[in-house]
Tab-separated table of N, CA and C in Angstrom:
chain	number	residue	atom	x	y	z
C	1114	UNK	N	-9.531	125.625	68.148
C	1114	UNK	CA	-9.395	124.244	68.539
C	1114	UNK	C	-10.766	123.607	68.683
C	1115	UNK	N	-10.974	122.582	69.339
C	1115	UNK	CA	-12.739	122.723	69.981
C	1115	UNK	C	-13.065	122.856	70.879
C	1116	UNK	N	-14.239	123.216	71.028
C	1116	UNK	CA	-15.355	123.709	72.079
C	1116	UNK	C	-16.537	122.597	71.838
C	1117	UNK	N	-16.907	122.861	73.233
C	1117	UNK	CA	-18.309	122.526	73.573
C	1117	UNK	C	-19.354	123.250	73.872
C	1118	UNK	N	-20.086	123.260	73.207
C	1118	UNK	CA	-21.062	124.183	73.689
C	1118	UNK	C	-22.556	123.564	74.044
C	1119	UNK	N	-22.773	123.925	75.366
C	1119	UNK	CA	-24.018	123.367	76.375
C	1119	UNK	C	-25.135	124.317	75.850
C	1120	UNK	N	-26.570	123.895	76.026
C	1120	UNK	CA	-27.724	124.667	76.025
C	1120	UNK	C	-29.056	123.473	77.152
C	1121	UNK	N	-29.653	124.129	77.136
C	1121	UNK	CA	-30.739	123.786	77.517
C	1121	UNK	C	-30.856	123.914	78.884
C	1122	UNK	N	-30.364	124.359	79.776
C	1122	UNK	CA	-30.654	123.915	80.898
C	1122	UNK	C	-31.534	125.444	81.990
C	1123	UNK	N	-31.962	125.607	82.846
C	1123	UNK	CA	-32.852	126.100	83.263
C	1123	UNK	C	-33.252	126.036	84.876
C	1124	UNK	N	-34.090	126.408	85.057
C	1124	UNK	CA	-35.492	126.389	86.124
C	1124	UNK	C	-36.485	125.463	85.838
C	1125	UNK	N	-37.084	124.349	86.723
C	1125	UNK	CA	-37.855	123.842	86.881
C	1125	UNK	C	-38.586	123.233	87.682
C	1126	UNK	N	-39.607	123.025	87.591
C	1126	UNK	CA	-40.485	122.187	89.118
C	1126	UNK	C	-40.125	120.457	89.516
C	1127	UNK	N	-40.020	120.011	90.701
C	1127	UNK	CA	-40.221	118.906	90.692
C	1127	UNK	C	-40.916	117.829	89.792
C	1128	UNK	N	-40.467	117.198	89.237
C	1128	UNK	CA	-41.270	116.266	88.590
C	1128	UNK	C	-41.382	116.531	87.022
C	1129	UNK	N	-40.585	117.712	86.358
C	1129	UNK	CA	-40.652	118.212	84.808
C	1129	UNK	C	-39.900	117.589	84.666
C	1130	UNK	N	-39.467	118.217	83.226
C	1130	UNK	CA	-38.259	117.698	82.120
C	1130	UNK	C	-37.954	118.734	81.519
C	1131	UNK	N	-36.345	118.649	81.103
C	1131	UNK	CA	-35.764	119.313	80.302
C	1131	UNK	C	-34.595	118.612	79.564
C	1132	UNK	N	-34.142	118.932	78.647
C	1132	UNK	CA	-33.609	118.444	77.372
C	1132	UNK	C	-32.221	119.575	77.230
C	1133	UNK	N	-31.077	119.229	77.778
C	1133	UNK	CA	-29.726	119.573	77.474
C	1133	UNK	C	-29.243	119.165	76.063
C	1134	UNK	N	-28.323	120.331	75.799
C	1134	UNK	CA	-27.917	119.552	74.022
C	1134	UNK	C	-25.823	120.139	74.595
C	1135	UNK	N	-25.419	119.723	73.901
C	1135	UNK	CA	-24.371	119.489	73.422
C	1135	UNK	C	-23.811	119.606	72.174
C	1136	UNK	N	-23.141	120.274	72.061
C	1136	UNK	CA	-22.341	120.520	70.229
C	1136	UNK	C	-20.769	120.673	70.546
C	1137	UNK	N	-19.854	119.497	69.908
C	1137	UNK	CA	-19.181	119.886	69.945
C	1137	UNK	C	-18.337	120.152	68.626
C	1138	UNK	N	-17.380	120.941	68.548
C	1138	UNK	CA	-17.028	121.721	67.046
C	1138	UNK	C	-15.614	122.394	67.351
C	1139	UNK	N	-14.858	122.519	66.109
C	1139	UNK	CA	-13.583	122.928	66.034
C	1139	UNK	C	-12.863	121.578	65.096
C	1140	UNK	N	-11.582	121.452	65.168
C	1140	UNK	CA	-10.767	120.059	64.325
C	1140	UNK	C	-10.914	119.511	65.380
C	1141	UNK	N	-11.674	118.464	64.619
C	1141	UNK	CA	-12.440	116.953	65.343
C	1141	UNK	C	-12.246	115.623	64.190
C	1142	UNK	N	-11.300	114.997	64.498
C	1142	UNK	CA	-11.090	113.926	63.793
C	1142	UNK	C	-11.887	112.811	63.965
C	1143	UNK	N	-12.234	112.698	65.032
C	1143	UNK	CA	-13.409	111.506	65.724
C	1143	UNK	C	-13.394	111.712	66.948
C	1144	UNK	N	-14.666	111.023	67.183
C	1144	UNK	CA	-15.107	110.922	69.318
C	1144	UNK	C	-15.122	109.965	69.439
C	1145	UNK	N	-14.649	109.803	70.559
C	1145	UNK	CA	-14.793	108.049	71.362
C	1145	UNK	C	-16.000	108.141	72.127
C	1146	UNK	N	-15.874	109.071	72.604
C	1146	UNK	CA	-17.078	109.057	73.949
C	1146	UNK	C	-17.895	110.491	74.191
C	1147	UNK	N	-18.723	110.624	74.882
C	1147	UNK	CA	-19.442	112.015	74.744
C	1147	UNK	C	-19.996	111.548	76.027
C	1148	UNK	N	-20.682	112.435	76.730
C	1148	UNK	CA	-21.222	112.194	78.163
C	1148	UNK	C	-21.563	113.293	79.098
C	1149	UNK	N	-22.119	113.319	79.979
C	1149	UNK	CA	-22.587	114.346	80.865
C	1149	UNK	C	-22.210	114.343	82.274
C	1150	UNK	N	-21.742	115.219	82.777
C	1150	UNK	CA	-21.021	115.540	84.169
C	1150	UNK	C	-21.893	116.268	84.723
C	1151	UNK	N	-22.158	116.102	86.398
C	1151	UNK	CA	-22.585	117.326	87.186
C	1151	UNK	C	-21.967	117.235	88.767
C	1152	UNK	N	-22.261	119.101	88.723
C	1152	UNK	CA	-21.407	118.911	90.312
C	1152	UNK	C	-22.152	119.831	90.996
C	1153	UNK	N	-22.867	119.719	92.359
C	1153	UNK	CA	-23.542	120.389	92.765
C	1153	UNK	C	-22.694	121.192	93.870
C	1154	UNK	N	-23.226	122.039	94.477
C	1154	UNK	CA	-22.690	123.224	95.610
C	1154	UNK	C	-22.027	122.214	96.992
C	1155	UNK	N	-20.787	121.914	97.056
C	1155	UNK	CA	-20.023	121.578	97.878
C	1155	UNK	C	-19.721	119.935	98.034
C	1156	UNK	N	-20.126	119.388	96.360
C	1156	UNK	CA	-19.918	118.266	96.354
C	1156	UNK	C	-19.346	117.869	94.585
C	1157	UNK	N	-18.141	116.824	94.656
C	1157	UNK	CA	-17.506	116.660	93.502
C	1157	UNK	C	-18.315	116.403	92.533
C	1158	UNK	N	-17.772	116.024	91.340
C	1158	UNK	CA	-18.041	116.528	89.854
C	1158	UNK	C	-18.075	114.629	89.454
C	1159	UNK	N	-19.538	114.378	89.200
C	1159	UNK	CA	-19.807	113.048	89.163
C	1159	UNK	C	-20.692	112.923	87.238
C	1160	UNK	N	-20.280	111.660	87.034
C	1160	UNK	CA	-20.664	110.850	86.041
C	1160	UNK	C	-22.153	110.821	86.393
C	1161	UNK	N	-22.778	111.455	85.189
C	1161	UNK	CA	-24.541	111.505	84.593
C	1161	UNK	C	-24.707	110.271	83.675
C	1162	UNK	N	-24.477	110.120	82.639
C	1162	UNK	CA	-24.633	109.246	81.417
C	1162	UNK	C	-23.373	109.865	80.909
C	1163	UNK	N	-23.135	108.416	79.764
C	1163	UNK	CA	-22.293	108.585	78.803
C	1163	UNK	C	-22.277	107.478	78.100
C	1164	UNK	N	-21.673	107.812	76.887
C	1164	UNK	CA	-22.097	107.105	75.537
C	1164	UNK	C	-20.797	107.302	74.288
C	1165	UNK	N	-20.477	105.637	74.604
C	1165	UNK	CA	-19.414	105.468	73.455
C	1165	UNK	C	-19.589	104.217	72.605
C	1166	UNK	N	-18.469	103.623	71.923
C	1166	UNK	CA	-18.780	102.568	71.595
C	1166	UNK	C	-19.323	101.374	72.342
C	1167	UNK	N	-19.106	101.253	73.177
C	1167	UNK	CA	-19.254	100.383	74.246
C	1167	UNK	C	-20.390	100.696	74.867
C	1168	UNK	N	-21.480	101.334	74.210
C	1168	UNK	CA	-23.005	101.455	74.577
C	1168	UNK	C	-22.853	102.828	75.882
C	1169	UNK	N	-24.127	102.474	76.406
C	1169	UNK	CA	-24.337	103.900	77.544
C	1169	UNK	C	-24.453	103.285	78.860
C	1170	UNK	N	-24.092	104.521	79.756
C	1170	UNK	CA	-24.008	103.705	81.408
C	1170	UNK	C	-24.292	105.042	81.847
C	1171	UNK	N	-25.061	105.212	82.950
C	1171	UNK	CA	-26.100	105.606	84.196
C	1171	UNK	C	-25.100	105.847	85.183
C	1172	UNK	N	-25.598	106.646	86.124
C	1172	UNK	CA	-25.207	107.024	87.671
C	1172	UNK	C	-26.731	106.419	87.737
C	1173	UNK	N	-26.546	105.262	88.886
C	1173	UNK	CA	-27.729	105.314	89.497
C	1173	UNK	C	-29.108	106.007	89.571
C	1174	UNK	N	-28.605	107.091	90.184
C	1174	UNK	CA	-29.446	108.035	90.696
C	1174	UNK	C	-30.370	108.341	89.830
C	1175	UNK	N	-29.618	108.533	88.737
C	1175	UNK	CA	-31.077	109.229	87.362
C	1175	UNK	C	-31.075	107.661	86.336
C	1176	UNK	N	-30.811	106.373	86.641
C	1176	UNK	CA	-30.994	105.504	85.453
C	1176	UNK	C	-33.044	105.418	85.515
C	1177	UNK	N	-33.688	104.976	84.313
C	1177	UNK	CA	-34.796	105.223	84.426
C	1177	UNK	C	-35.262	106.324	84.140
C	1178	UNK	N	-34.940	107.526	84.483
C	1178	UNK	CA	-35.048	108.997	84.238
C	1178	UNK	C	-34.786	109.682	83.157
C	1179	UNK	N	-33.326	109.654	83.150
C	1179	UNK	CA	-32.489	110.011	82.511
C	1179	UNK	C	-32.262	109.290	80.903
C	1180	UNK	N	-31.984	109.863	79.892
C	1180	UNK	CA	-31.326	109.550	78.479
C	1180	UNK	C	-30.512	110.435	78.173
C	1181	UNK	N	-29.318	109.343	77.237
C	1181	UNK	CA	-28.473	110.077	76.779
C	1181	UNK	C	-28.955	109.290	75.269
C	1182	UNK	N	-28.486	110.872	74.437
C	1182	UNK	CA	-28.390	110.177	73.236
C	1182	UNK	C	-27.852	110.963	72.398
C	1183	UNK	N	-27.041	110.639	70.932
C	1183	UNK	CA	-25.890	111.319	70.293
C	1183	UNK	C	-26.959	111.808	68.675
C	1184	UNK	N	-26.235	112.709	68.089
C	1184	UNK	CA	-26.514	112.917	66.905
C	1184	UNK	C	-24.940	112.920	65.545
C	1185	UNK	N	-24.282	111.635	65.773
C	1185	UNK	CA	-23.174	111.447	65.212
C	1185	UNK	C	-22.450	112.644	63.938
C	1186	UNK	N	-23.515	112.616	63.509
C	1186	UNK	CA	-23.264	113.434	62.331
C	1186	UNK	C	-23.035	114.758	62.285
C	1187	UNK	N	-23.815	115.346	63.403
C	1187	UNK	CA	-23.545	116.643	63.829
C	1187	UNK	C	-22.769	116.626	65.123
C	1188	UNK	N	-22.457	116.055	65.930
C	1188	UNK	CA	-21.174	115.787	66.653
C	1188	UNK	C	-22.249	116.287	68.032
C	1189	UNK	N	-23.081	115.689	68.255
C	1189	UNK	CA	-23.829	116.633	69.331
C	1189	UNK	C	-24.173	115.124	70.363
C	1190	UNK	N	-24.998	115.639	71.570
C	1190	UNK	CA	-24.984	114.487	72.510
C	1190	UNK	C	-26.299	115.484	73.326
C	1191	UNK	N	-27.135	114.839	73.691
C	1191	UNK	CA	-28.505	115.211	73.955
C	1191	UNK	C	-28.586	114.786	75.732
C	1192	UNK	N	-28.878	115.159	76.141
C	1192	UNK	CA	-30.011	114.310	77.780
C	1192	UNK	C	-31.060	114.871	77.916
C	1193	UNK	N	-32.119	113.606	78.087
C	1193	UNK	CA	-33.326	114.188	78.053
C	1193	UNK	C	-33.678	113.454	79.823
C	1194	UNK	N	-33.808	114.808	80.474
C	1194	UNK	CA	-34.245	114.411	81.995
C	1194	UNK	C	-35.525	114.815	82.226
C	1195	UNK	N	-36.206	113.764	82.620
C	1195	UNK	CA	-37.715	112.993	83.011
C	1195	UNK	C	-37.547	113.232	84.665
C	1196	UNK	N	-38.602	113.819	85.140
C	1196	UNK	CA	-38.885	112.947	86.822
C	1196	UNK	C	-37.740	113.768	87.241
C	1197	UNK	N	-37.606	115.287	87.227
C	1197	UNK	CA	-36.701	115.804	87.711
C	1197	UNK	C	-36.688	115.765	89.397
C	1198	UNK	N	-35.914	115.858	89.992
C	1198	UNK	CA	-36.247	115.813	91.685
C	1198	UNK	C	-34.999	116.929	92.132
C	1199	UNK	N	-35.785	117.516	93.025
C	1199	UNK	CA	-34.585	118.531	93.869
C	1199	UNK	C	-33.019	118.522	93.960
C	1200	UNK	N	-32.763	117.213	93.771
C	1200	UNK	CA	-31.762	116.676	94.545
C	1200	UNK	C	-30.808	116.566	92.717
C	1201	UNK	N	-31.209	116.627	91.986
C	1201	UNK	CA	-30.834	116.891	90.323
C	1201	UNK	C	-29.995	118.124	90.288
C	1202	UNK	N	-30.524	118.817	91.255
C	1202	UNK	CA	-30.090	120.524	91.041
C	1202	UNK	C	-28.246	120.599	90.889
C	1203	UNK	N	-27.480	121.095	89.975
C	1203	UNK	CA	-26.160	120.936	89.579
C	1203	UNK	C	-25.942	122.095	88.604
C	1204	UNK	N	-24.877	122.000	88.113
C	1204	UNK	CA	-24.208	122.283	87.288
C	1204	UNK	C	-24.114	121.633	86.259
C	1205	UNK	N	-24.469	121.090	84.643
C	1205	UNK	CA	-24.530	119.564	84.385
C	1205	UNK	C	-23.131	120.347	83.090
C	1206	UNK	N	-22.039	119.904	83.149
C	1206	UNK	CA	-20.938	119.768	82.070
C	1206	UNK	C	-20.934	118.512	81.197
C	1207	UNK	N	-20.598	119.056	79.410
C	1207	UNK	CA	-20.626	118.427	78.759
C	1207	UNK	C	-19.113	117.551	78.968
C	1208	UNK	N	-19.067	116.034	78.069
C	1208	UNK	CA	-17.792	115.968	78.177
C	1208	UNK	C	-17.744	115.250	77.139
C	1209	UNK	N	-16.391	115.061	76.655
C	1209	UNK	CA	-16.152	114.062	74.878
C	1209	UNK	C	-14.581	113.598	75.147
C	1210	UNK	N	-14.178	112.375	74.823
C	1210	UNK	CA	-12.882	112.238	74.296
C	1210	UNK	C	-13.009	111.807	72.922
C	1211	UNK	N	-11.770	112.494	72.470
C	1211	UNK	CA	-12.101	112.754	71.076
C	1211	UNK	C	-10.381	112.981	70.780
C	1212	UNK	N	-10.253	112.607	69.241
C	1212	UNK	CA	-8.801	112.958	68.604
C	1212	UNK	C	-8.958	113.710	67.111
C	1213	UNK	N	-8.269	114.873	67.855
C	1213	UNK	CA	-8.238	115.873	66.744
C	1213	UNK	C	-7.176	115.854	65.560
C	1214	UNK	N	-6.590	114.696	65.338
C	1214	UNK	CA	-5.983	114.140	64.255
C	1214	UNK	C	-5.986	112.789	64.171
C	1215	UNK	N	-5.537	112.031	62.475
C	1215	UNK	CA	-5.467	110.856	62.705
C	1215	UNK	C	-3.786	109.863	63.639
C	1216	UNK	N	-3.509	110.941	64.490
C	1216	UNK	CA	-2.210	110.609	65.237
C	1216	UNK	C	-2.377	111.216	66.586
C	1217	UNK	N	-1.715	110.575	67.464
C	1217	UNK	CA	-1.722	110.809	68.960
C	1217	UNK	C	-2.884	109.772	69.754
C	1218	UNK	N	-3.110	110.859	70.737
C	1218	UNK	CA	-4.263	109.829	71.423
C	1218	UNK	C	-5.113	110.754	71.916
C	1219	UNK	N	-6.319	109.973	72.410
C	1219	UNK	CA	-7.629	110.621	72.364
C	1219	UNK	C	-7.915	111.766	73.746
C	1220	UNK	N	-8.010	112.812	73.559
C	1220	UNK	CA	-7.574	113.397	74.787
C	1220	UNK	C	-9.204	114.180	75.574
C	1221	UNK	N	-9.018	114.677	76.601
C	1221	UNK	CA	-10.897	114.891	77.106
C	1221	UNK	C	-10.612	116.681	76.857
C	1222	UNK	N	-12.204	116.806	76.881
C	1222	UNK	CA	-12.716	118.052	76.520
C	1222	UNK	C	-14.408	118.098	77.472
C	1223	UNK	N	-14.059	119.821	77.764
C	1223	UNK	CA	-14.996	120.097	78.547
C	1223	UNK	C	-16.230	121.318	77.899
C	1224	UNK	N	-17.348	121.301	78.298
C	1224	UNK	CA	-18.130	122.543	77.953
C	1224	UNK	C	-17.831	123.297	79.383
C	1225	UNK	N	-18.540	124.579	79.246
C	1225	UNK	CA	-18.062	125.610	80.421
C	1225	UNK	C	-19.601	125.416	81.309
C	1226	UNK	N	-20.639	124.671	81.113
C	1226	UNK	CA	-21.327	124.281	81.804
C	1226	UNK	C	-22.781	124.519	81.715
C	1227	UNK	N	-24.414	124.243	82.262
C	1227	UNK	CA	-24.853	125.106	82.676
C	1227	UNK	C	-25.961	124.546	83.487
C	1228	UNK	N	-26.812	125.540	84.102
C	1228	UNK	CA	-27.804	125.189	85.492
C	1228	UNK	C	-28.205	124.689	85.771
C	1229	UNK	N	-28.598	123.735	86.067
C	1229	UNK	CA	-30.221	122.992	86.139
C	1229	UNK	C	-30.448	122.991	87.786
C	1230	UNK	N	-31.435	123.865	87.553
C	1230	UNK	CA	-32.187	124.315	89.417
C	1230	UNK	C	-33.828	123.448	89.106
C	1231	UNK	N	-33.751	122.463	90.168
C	1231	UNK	CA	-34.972	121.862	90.312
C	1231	UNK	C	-36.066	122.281	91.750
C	1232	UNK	N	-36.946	122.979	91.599
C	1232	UNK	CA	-37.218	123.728	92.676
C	1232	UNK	C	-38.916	124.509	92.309
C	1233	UNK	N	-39.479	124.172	93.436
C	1233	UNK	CA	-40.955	124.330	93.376
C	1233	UNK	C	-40.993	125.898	93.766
């Protein structure tokens, strides 16, 4: 079916950057939307960026910081985080709605996740 598959994420100091990627793959008829989720240790699972037709939108917290950006063709979705701060530290999940035929409706899809520890 499809998957998502996350990379990039890591260990880092206050104030770096790192660059998450996204691929998603399997029968993929089209994406509406692609975007980034995170949920840190004892708190819900919140909107990072995301990016559909209807352009891209921010959580606060990281606008300025933060980019999202897609590679259409290869079905992939990028964040490039600037000005990392402690408080970043999560879990960051990929996310897409997308329809895997030209019938039905567009349904969501998850990656299985991965780290980002911001920490001196």
């Amino acid at each position: 079916q499809v998957q998502l598959v996350e990379s990039g994420g890591g260990l880092v100091q206050p104030g770096g950057s790192l660059r998450l990627s996204c691929a998603a793959s399997g029968s993929i008829f089209s994406i509406n939307a692609m975007g980034w989720y995170r949920q840190a240790p004892g708190k819900q699972r919140e909107l990072v960026a995301r990016s559909s037709g209807g352009g891209t939108n921010y959580a606060d917290s990281v606008r300025g910081r933060f980019t999202i950006s897609r590679d259409n063709a290869k079905n992939t979705v990028f964040l490039q985080m600037n000005s990392l701060k402690p408080e970043d530290t999560a879990v960051y999940y990929c996310h897409a709605v997308l329809l895997i035929s030209d019938m039905g409706y567009p349904s969501d899809y998850w990656g299985q996740g991965t780290q980002v520890t911001v920490s001196s």
